[in-house]
Coordinates of C-alpha atoms in Angstrom, one line a residue:
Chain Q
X1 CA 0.0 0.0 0.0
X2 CA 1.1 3.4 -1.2
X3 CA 2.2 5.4 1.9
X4 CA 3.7 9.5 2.4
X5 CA 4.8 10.9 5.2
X6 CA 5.3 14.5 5.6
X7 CA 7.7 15.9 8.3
X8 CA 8.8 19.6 9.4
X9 CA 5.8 21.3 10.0
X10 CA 5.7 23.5 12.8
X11 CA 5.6 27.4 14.3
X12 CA 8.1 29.9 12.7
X13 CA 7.9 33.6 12.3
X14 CA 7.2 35.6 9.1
X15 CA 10.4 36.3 7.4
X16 CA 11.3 32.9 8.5
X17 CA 12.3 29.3 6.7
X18 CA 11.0 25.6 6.9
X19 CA 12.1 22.4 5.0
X20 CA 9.0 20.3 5.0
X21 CA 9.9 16.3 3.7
X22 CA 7.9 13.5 2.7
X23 CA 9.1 10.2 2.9
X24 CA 7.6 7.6 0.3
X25 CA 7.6 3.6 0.5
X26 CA 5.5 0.7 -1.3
X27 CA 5.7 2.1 -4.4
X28 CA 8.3 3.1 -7.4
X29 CA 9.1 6.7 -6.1
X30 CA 11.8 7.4 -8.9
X31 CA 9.3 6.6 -11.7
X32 CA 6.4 8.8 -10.3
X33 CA 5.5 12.9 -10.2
X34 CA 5.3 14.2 -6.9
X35 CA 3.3 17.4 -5.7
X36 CA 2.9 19.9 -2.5
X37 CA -0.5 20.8 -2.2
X38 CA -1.5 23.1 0.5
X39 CA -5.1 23.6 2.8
X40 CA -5.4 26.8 4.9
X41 CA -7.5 26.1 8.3
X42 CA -10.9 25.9 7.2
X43 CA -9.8 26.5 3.6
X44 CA -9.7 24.8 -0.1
X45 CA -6.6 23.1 -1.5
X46 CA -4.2 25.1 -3.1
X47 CA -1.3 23.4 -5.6
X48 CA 2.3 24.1 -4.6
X49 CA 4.5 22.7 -6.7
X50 CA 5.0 19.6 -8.2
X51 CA 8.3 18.1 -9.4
X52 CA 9.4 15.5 -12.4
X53 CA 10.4 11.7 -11.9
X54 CA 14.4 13.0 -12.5
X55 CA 13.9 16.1 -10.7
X56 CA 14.8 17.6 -13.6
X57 CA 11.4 19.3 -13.9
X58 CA 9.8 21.3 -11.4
X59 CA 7.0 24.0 -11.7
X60 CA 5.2 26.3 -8.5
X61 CA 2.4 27.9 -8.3
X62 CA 2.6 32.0 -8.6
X63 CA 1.8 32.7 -4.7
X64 CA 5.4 30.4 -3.7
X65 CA 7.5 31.4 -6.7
X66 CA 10.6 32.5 -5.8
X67 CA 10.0 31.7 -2.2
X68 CA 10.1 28.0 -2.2
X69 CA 11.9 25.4 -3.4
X70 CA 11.1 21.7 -4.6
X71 CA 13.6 18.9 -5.2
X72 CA 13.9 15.0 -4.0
X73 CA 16.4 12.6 -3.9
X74 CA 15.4 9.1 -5.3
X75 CA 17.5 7.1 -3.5
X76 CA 16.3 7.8 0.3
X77 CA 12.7 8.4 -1.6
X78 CA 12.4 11.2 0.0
X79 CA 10.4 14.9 -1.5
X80 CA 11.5 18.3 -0.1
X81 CA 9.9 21.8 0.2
X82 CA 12.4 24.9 1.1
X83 CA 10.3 27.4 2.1
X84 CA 11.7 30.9 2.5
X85 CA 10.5 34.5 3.6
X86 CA 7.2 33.0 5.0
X87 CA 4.1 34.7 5.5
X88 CA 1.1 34.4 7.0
X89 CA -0.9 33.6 4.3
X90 CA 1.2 30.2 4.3
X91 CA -0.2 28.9 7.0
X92 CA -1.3 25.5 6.1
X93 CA -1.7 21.6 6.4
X94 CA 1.0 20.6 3.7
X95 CA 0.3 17.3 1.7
X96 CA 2.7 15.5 -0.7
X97 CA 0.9 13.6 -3.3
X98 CA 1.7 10.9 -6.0
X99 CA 0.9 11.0 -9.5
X100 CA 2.2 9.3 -12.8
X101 CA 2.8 12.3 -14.7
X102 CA 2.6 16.2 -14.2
X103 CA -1.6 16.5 -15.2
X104 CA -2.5 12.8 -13.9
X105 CA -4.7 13.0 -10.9
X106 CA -3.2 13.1 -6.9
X107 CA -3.4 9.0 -6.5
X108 CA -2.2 9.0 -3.1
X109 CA -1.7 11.5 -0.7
X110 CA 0.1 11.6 3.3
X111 CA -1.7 12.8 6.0
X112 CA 0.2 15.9 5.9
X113 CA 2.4 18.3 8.4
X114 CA 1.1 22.1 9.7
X115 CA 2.9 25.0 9.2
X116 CA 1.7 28.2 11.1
X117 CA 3.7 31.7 10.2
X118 CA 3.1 33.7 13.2
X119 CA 4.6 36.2 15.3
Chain K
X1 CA -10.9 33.1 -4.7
X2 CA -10.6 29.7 -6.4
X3 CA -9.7 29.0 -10.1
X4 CA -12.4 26.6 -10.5
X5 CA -16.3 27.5 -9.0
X6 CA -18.4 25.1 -6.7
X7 CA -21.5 25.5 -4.8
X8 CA -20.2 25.6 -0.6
X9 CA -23.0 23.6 0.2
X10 CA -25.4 20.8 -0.8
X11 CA -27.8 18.7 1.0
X12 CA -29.7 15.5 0.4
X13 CA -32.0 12.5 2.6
X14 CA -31.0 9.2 2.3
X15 CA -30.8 7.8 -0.8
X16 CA -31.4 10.8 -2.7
X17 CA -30.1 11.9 -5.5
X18 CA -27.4 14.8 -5.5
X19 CA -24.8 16.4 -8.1
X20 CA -22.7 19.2 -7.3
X21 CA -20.9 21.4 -10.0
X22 CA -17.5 22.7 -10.8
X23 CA -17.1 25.5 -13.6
X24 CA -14.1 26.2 -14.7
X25 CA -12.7 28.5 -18.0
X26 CA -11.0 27.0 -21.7
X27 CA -7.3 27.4 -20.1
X28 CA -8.5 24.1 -17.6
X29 CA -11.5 22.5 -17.5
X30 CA -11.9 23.2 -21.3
X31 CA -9.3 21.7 -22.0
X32 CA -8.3 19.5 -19.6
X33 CA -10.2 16.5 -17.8
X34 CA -11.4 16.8 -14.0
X35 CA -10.8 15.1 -11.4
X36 CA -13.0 15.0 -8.0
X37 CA -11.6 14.4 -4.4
X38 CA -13.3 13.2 -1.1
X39 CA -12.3 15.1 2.1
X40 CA -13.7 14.0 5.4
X41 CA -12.8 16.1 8.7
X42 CA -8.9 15.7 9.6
X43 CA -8.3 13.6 7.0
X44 CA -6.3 14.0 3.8
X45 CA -8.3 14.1 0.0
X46 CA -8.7 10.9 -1.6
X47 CA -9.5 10.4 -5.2
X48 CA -12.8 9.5 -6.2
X49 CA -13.1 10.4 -10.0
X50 CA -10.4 10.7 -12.6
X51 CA -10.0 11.5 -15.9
X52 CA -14.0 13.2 -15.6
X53 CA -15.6 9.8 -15.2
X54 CA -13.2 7.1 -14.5
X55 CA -13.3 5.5 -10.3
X56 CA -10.8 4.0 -8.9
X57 CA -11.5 0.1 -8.0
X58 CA -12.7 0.7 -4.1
X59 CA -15.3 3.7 -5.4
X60 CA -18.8 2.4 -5.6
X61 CA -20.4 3.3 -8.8
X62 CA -23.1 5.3 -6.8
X63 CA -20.3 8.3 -7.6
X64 CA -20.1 9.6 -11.6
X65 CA -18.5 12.7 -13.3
X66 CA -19.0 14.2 -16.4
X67 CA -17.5 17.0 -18.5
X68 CA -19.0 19.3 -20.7
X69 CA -17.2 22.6 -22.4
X70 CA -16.1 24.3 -19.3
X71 CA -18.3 23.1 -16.4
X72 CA -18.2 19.3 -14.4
X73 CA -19.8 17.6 -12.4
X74 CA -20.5 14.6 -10.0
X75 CA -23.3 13.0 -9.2
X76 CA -24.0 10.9 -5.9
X77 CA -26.7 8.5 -5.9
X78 CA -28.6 6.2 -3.1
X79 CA -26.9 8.9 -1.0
X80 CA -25.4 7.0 2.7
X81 CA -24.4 8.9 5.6
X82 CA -21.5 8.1 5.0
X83 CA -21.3 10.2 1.8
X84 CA -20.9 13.3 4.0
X85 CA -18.2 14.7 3.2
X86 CA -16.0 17.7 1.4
X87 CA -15.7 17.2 -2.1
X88 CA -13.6 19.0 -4.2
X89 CA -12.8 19.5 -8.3
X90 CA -9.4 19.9 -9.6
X91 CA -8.4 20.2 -13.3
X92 CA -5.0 20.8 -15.0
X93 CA -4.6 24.7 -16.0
X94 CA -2.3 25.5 -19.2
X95 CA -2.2 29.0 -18.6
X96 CA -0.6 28.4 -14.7
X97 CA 1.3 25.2 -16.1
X98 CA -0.2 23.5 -13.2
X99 CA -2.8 22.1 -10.8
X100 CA -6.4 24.6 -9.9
X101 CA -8.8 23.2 -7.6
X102 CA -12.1 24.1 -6.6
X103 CA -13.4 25.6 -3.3
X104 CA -15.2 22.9 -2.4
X105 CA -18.7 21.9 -1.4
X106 CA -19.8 20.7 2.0
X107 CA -22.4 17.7 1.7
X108 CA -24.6 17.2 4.3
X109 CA -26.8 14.1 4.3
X110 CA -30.2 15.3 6.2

């Protein structure tokens, strides 16, 4: 069974940094897509980011560009988020998700990590 | 304000019929097949629809989606209690080279 975990969540100040991670077993991680997808308390989702099988190939949304980063590394199967100069507005349940290429559907998703920008 | 429009709210008795809509614009939804997620409280999305009408194996075929020009939508029937839920529309975008979704709409089952 498919399984993410995300990691790194937590409290920082606006202005501030985070590196969120997700951790992916039971399935072939270096073949799939991966995306950040974002819910503000009480709020829709919001795509993040999502980044290629290689990691060649990454694309963010217009709200994070320039502010955060997504890469991986295959071989711990593991997806990162760098998030820089945070805001408020980013205050959010994170969730990595699977999919088989950049406009398949989100087949899996973790039970993602919070992040809360506040002073 | 979301990319893609859906009603907040819909309602419906047991075993009732329901559909809920998402509209979108040509740059997704026009272009691009929908996909519908099931939220329950505290929990992450999980998909329940792809590719406009396609379910996944564990999806009952009580749940369908269709696609027409630039709107969606799903359809619910022999609604269960256990059908309450958030559900929420998401489509491919060209002109943001990645993912919208919709707000989401809050099904209550009376």
């Amino acid at each position: 069974q498919v399984q993410l975990v995300e990691s790194g969540g937590g409290l920082v100040r606006p202005g501030g940094s985070l590196r969120l991670s997700c951790t992916a077993s039971h399935f072939s991680f270096s073949d799939s897509y991966m995306s950040w997808i974002r819910q503000a308390p009480g709020g829709g989702l919001e795509w993040v980011s999502f980044i290629g099988s290689s990691g060649l190939y990454t694309s963010s949304a217009d709200s994070v560009k320039g502010r955060f980063t997504t890469s991986r590394d295959n071989a711990k199967n593991s997806l990162y988020l760098d998030m820089t100069s945070l805001r408020a507005e980013d205050t959010a349940v994170y969730y990595c998700a699977r999919h088989e290429l950049e406009n398949d559907p989100f087949e899996a998703w973790g039970q993602g990590t919070m992040v809360t920008v506040s002073s | 304000q979301s990319a893609l429009t859906q009603p907040p709210s819909v309602s419906g008795t047991p075993g009732q019929r329901v559909t809920i809509s998402c509209s979108g614009s040509s740059s997704n939804i026009g272009d691009n097949p929908v996909n519908w997620y099931k939220q329950l409280p505290r929990t992450p999305p999980t998909l329940l629809i792809y590719t406009d009408y396609r379910r996944p194996s564990l999806v009952p075929d009580r749940f369908s989606g269709s696609r027409s020009g630039t709107s969606a939508s799903l359809a619910i029937s022999g609604l269960e209690s256990d059908d309450e839920a958030t559900y929420f529309c998401g489509a491919w975008d060209v002109s943001v080279n990645g993912w919208v979704f919709g707000g989401g709409t809050r099904l209550t089952v009376l």
